[in-house]
GROMACS .gro file of N, CA, C and O in nm:
model
  308
    1UNK      N    1   5.196   1.020  -0.128
    1UNK     CA    2   5.052   1.005  -0.143
    1UNK      C    3   5.012   1.008  -0.291
    1UNK      O    4   4.925   0.933  -0.333
    2UNK      N    5   5.078   1.095  -0.369
    2UNK     CA    6   5.046   1.107  -0.510
    2UNK      C    7   5.085   0.980  -0.585
    2UNK      O    8   5.012   0.935  -0.673
    3UNK      N    9   5.201   0.923  -0.550
    3UNK     CA   10   5.244   0.799  -0.615
    3UNK      C   11   5.146   0.686  -0.585
    3UNK      O   12   5.117   0.604  -0.670
    4UNK      N   13   5.095   0.682  -0.465
    4UNK     CA   14   4.999   0.580  -0.427
    4UNK      C   15   4.869   0.595  -0.504
    4UNK      O   16   4.812   0.497  -0.553
    5UNK      N   17   4.823   0.717  -0.523
    5UNK     CA   18   4.700   0.742  -0.599
    5UNK      C   19   4.719   0.703  -0.746
    5UNK      O   20   4.628   0.646  -0.807
    6UNK      N   21   4.834   0.733  -0.802
    6UNK     CA   22   4.862   0.697  -0.941
    6UNK      C   23   4.865   0.546  -0.958
    6UNK      O   24   4.814   0.493  -1.056
    7UNK      N   25   4.922   0.477  -0.862
    7UNK     CA   26   4.928   0.331  -0.869
    7UNK      C   27   4.788   0.272  -0.864
    7UNK      O   28   4.755   0.182  -0.942
    8UNK      N   29   4.704   0.320  -0.775
    8UNK     CA   30   4.567   0.271  -0.768
    8UNK      C   31   4.491   0.301  -0.896
    8UNK      O   32   4.413   0.219  -0.944
    9UNK      N   33   4.514   0.418  -0.953
    9UNK     CA   34   4.448   0.456  -1.077
    9UNK      C   35   4.490   0.363  -1.191
    9UNK      O   36   4.405   0.317  -1.268
   10UNK      N   37   4.618   0.333  -1.202
   10UNK     CA   38   4.665   0.245  -1.308
   10UNK      C   39   4.611   0.103  -1.290
   10UNK      O   40   4.572   0.038  -1.387
   11UNK      N   41   4.607   0.053  -1.168
   11UNK     CA   42   4.552  -0.080  -1.143
   11UNK      C   43   4.403  -0.082  -1.179
   11UNK      O   44   4.354  -0.177  -1.242
   12UNK      N   45   4.332   0.022  -1.143
   12UNK     CA   46   4.190   0.031  -1.177
   12UNK      C   47   4.170   0.032  -1.329
   12UNK      O   48   4.079  -0.034  -1.380
   13UNK      N   49   4.253   0.103  -1.401
   13UNK     CA   50   4.242   0.109  -1.547
   13UNK      C   51   4.269  -0.028  -1.609
   13UNK      O   52   4.203  -0.068  -1.705
   14UNK      N   53   4.367  -0.101  -1.557
   14UNK     CA   54   4.398  -0.234  -1.611
   14UNK      C   55   4.282  -0.329  -1.586
   14UNK      O   56   4.241  -0.405  -1.675
   15UNK      N   57   4.226  -0.324  -1.467
   15UNK     CA   58   4.112  -0.412  -1.435
   15UNK      C   59   3.992  -0.376  -1.522
   15UNK      O   60   3.924  -0.465  -1.576
   16UNK      N   61   3.965  -0.250  -1.538
   16UNK     CA   62   3.854  -0.206  -1.620
   16UNK      C   63   3.873  -0.246  -1.767
   16UNK      O   64   3.779  -0.292  -1.832
   17UNK      N   65   3.994  -0.234  -1.819
   17UNK     CA   66   4.022  -0.274  -1.957
   17UNK      C   67   4.003  -0.423  -1.976
   17UNK      O   68   3.947  -0.467  -2.077
   18UNK      N   69   4.047  -0.503  -1.880
   18UNK     CA   70   4.030  -0.648  -1.889
   18UNK      C   71   3.881  -0.683  -1.886
   18UNK      O   72   3.836  -0.770  -1.961
   19UNK      N   73   3.805  -0.614  -1.804
   19UNK     CA   74   3.660  -0.638  -1.797
   19UNK      C   75   3.594  -0.607  -1.931
   19UNK      O   76   3.508  -0.682  -1.978
   20UNK      N   77   3.634  -0.498  -1.996
   20UNK     CA   78   3.576  -0.462  -2.125
   20UNK      C   79   3.612  -0.563  -2.233
   20UNK      O   80   3.530  -0.594  -2.319
   21UNK      N   81   3.734  -0.616  -2.231
   21UNK     CA   82   3.773  -0.715  -2.331
   21UNK      C   83   3.694  -0.844  -2.313
   21UNK      O   84   3.652  -0.905  -2.411
   22UNK      N   85   3.671  -0.885  -2.191
   22UNK     CA   86   3.593  -1.006  -2.166
   22UNK      C   87   3.449  -0.982  -2.208
   22UNK      O   88   3.385  -1.069  -2.267
   23UNK      N   89   3.396  -0.866  -2.181
   23UNK     CA   90   3.259  -0.832  -2.217
   23UNK      C   91   3.240  -0.835  -2.368
   23UNK      O   92   3.139  -0.881  -2.418
   24UNK      N   93   3.338  -0.785  -2.444
   24UNK     CA   94   3.326  -0.781  -2.590
   24UNK      C   95   3.338  -0.919  -2.653
   24UNK      O   96   3.282  -0.943  -2.759
   25UNK      N   97   3.412  -1.009  -2.591
   25UNK     CA   98   3.433  -1.140  -2.650
   25UNK      C   99   3.315  -1.234  -2.627
   25UNK      O  100   3.308  -1.340  -2.688
   26UNK      N  101   3.222  -1.199  -2.540
   26UNK     CA  102   3.112  -1.289  -2.509
   26UNK      C  103   3.021  -1.313  -2.628
   26UNK      O  104   2.986  -1.426  -2.657
   27UNK      N  105   2.981  -1.210  -2.698
   27UNK     CA  106   2.885  -1.226  -2.807
   27UNK      C  107   2.937  -1.171  -2.937
   27UNK      O  108   3.006  -1.070  -2.940
   28UNK      N  109   2.902  -1.240  -3.046
   28UNK     CA  110   2.939  -1.189  -3.177
   28UNK      C  111   2.833  -1.090  -3.222
   28UNK      O  112   2.717  -1.100  -3.185
   29UNK      N  113   2.872  -0.994  -3.303
   29UNK     CA  114   2.780  -0.896  -3.356
   29UNK      C  115   2.737  -0.941  -3.496
   29UNK      O  116   2.818  -0.978  -3.578
   30UNK      N  117   2.608  -0.938  -3.520
   30UNK     CA  118   2.552  -0.975  -3.650
   30UNK      C  119   2.479  -0.855  -3.709
   30UNK      O  120   2.435  -0.766  -3.637
   31UNK      N  121   2.466  -0.855  -3.841
   31UNK     CA  122   2.398  -0.748  -3.912
   31UNK      C  123   2.298  -0.810  -4.007
   31UNK      O  124   2.329  -0.906  -4.077
   32UNK      N  125   2.178  -0.756  -4.009
   32UNK     CA  126   2.076  -0.800  -4.104
   32UNK      C  127   2.004  -0.678  -4.159
   32UNK      O  128   1.999  -0.573  -4.095
   33UNK      N  129   1.953  -0.691  -4.280
   33UNK     CA  130   1.877  -0.584  -4.344
   33UNK      C  131   1.729  -0.614  -4.329
   33UNK      O  132   1.683  -0.722  -4.362
   34UNK      N  133   1.655  -0.516  -4.275
   34UNK     CA  134   1.510  -0.532  -4.258
   34UNK      C  135   1.439  -0.421  -4.334
   34UNK      O  136   1.498  -0.316  -4.359
   35UNK      N  137   1.316  -0.441  -4.370
   35UNK     CA  138   1.234  -0.343  -4.445
   35UNK      C  139   1.304  -0.298  -4.573
   35UNK      O  140   1.326  -0.180  -4.595
   36UNK      N  141   1.335  -0.395  -4.659
   36UNK     CA  142   1.407  -0.362  -4.782
   36UNK      C  143   1.319  -0.290  -4.884
   36UNK      O  144   1.368  -0.211  -4.961
   37UNK      N  145   1.190  -0.316  -4.883
   37UNK     CA  146   1.102  -0.261  -4.987
   37UNK      C  147   1.065  -0.115  -4.961
   37UNK      O  148   1.034  -0.041  -5.053
   38UNK      N  149   1.067  -0.073  -4.835
   38UNK     CA  150   1.022   0.062  -4.800
   38UNK      C  151   1.141   0.155  -4.779
   38UNK      O  152   1.251   0.113  -4.749
   39UNK      N  153   1.113   0.286  -4.792
   39UNK     CA  154   1.213   0.385  -4.759
   39UNK      C  155   1.237   0.383  -4.609
   39UNK      O  156   1.144   0.369  -4.531
   40UNK      N  157   1.360   0.395  -4.567
   40UNK     CA  158   1.395   0.381  -4.426
   40UNK      C  159   1.359   0.507  -4.347
   40UNK      O  160   1.408   0.615  -4.375
   41UNK      N  161   1.272   0.490  -4.250
   41UNK     CA  162   1.243   0.594  -4.152
   41UNK      C  163   1.321   0.557  -4.026
   41UNK      O  164   1.304   0.448  -3.972
   42UNK      N  165   1.408   0.645  -3.980
   42UNK     CA  166   1.500   0.611  -3.871
   42UNK      C  167   1.427   0.569  -3.744
   42UNK      O  168   1.467   0.472  -3.679
   43UNK      N  169   1.320   0.638  -3.709
   43UNK     CA  170   1.246   0.603  -3.587
   43UNK      C  171   1.185   0.463  -3.598
   43UNK      O  172   1.195   0.381  -3.505
   44UNK      N  173   1.122   0.433  -3.713
   44UNK     CA  174   1.064   0.300  -3.733
   44UNK      C  175   1.171   0.192  -3.739
   44UNK      O  176   1.153   0.080  -3.690
   45UNK      N  177   1.282   0.226  -3.802
   45UNK     CA  178   1.392   0.130  -3.814
   45UNK      C  179   1.447   0.093  -3.677
   45UNK      O  180   1.466  -0.026  -3.647
   46UNK      N  181   1.472   0.192  -3.594
   46UNK     CA  182   1.524   0.164  -3.460
   46UNK      C  183   1.424   0.085  -3.376
   46UNK      O  184   1.460  -0.006  -3.304
   47UNK      N  185   1.297   0.118  -3.388
   47UNK     CA  186   1.193   0.049  -3.312
   47UNK      C  187   1.181  -0.097  -3.354
   47UNK      O  188   1.177  -0.188  -3.271
   48UNK      N  189   1.175  -0.123  -3.485
   48UNK     CA  190   1.161  -0.261  -3.531
   48UNK      C  191   1.286  -0.343  -3.503
   48UNK      O  192   1.277  -0.461  -3.471
   49UNK      N  193   1.403  -0.282  -3.509
   49UNK     CA  194   1.526  -0.354  -3.478
   49UNK      C  195   1.533  -0.387  -3.329
   49UNK      O  196   1.570  -0.499  -3.291
   50UNK      N  197   1.496  -0.293  -3.246
   50UNK     CA  198   1.502  -0.317  -3.102
   50UNK      C  199   1.398  -0.421  -3.060
   50UNK      O  200   1.426  -0.509  -2.980
   51UNK      N  201   1.277  -0.411  -3.117
   51UNK     CA  202   1.172  -0.505  -3.077
   51UNK      C  203   1.195  -0.645  -3.135
   51UNK      O  204   1.162  -0.744  -3.071
   52UNK      N  205   1.252  -0.654  -3.254
   52UNK     CA  206   1.272  -0.784  -3.317
   52UNK      C  207   1.402  -0.853  -3.280
   52UNK      O  208   1.408  -0.975  -3.268
   53UNK      N  209   1.509  -0.774  -3.265
   53UNK     CA  210   1.641  -0.833  -3.245
   53UNK      C  211   1.712  -0.784  -3.118
   53UNK      O  212   1.823  -0.828  -3.090
   54UNK      N  213   1.652  -0.689  -3.047
   54UNK     CA  214   1.716  -0.626  -2.932
   54UNK      C  215   1.849  -0.564  -2.973
   54UNK      O  216   1.951  -0.580  -2.906
   55UNK      N  217   1.847  -0.493  -3.086
   55UNK     CA  218   1.968  -0.433  -3.141
   55UNK      C  219   1.948  -0.287  -3.173
   55UNK      O  220   1.851  -0.224  -3.132
   56UNK      N  221   2.042  -0.233  -3.251
   56UNK     CA  222   2.041  -0.092  -3.290
   56UNK      C  223   2.018  -0.083  -3.440
   56UNK      O  224   2.091  -0.143  -3.518
   57UNK      N  225   1.916  -0.009  -3.479
   57UNK     CA  226   1.882   0.006  -3.621
   57UNK      C  227   1.940   0.134  -3.678
   57UNK      O  228   1.941   0.237  -3.613
   58UNK      N  229   1.988   0.125  -3.803
   58UNK     CA  230   2.043   0.242  -3.873
   58UNK      C  231   2.001   0.236  -4.019
   58UNK      O  232   1.992   0.128  -4.077
   59UNK      N  233   1.977   0.352  -4.077
   59UNK     CA  234   1.947   0.361  -4.220
   59UNK      C  235   2.078   0.369  -4.298
   59UNK      O  236   2.172   0.436  -4.257
   60UNK      N  237   2.082   0.297  -4.412
   60UNK     CA  238   2.202   0.300  -4.495
   60UNK      C  239   2.165   0.276  -4.640
   60UNK      O  240   2.058   0.225  -4.671
   61UNK      N  241   2.254   0.314  -4.730
   61UNK     CA  242   2.237   0.288  -4.873
   61UNK      C  243   2.331   0.175  -4.911
   61UNK      O  244   2.451   0.180  -4.885
   62UNK      N  245   2.276   0.072  -4.973
   62UNK     CA  246   2.354  -0.043  -5.014
   62UNK      C  247   2.326  -0.071  -5.160
   62UNK      O  248   2.211  -0.098  -5.197
   63UNK      N  249   2.425  -0.066  -5.247
   63UNK     CA  250   2.399  -0.090  -5.389
   63UNK      C  251   2.356  -0.234  -5.418
   63UNK      O  252   2.294  -0.260  -5.520
   64UNK      N  253   2.387  -0.329  -5.329
   64UNK     CA  254   2.351  -0.468  -5.351
   64UNK      C  255   2.204  -0.496  -5.320
   64UNK      O  256   2.147  -0.591  -5.368
   65UNK      N  257   2.143  -0.411  -5.235
   65UNK     CA  258   2.005  -0.431  -5.194
   65UNK      C  259   1.920  -0.323  -5.261
   65UNK      O  260   1.951  -0.205  -5.251
   66UNK      N  261   1.813  -0.360  -5.332
   66UNK     CA  262   1.732  -0.260  -5.401
   66UNK      C  263   1.659  -0.168  -5.303
   66UNK      O  264   1.628  -0.207  -5.192
   67UNK      N  265   1.634  -0.047  -5.347
   67UNK     CA  266   1.562   0.050  -5.266
   67UNK      C  267   1.646   0.172  -5.241
   67UNK      O  268   1.768   0.168  -5.247
   68UNK      N  269   1.579   0.285  -5.214
   68UNK     CA  270   1.654   0.410  -5.193
   68UNK      C  271   1.737   0.410  -5.066
   68UNK      O  272   1.848   0.459  -5.064
   69UNK      N  273   1.683   0.357  -4.960
   69UNK     CA  274   1.753   0.353  -4.832
   69UNK      C  275   1.698   0.234  -4.755
   69UNK      O  276   1.580   0.206  -4.758
   70UNK      N  277   1.786   0.162  -4.688
   70UNK     CA  278   1.745   0.039  -4.622
   70UNK      C  279   1.770   0.051  -4.471
   70UNK      O  280   1.852   0.128  -4.425
   71UNK      N  281   1.696  -0.031  -4.396
   71UNK     CA  282   1.712  -0.036  -4.252
   71UNK      C  283   1.801  -0.154  -4.217
   71UNK      O  284   1.771  -0.269  -4.250
   72UNK      N  285   1.911  -0.127  -4.153
   72UNK     CA  286   2.002  -0.232  -4.109
   72UNK      C  287   1.998  -0.244  -3.958
   72UNK      O  288   1.983  -0.146  -3.886
   73UNK      N  289   2.010  -0.367  -3.911
   73UNK     CA  290   2.001  -0.393  -3.767
   73UNK      C  291   2.130  -0.460  -3.722
   73UNK      O  292   2.169  -0.564  -3.775
   74UNK      N  293   2.196  -0.402  -3.623
   74UNK     CA  294   2.318  -0.457  -3.564
   74UNK      C  295   2.281  -0.511  -3.427
   74UNK      O  296   2.230  -0.437  -3.342
   75UNK      N  297   2.303  -0.642  -3.404
   75UNK     CA  298   2.260  -0.705  -3.280
   75UNK      C  299   2.358  -0.814  -3.239
   75UNK      O  300   2.442  -0.856  -3.317
   76UNK      N  301   2.344  -0.861  -3.115
   76UNK     CA  302   2.425  -0.972  -3.067
   76UNK      C  303   2.365  -1.103  -3.117
   76UNK      O  304   2.247  -1.126  -3.101
   77UNK      N  305   2.449  -1.188  -3.175
   77UNK     CA  306   2.403  -1.318  -3.229
   77UNK      C  307   2.366  -1.414  -3.117
   77UNK      O  308   2.423  -1.418  -3.015
   0.00000   0.00000   0.00000
């Protein structure tokens, strides 16, 4: 009985892993910087990223982009 349960568990894990790989390959992830002129407020950053791009917003410091802290948005292209 234990060997049978282990076999089912391993098959389930393989199927689940294949499903995750297919799910990840569907869309590419893109990154854009929004609100470059203002200091990044995490709540506003997440809200504007979700409403504008349906993505996840994060505050970050980038030496290439002027400003103390910038809002970056990671979303599906």
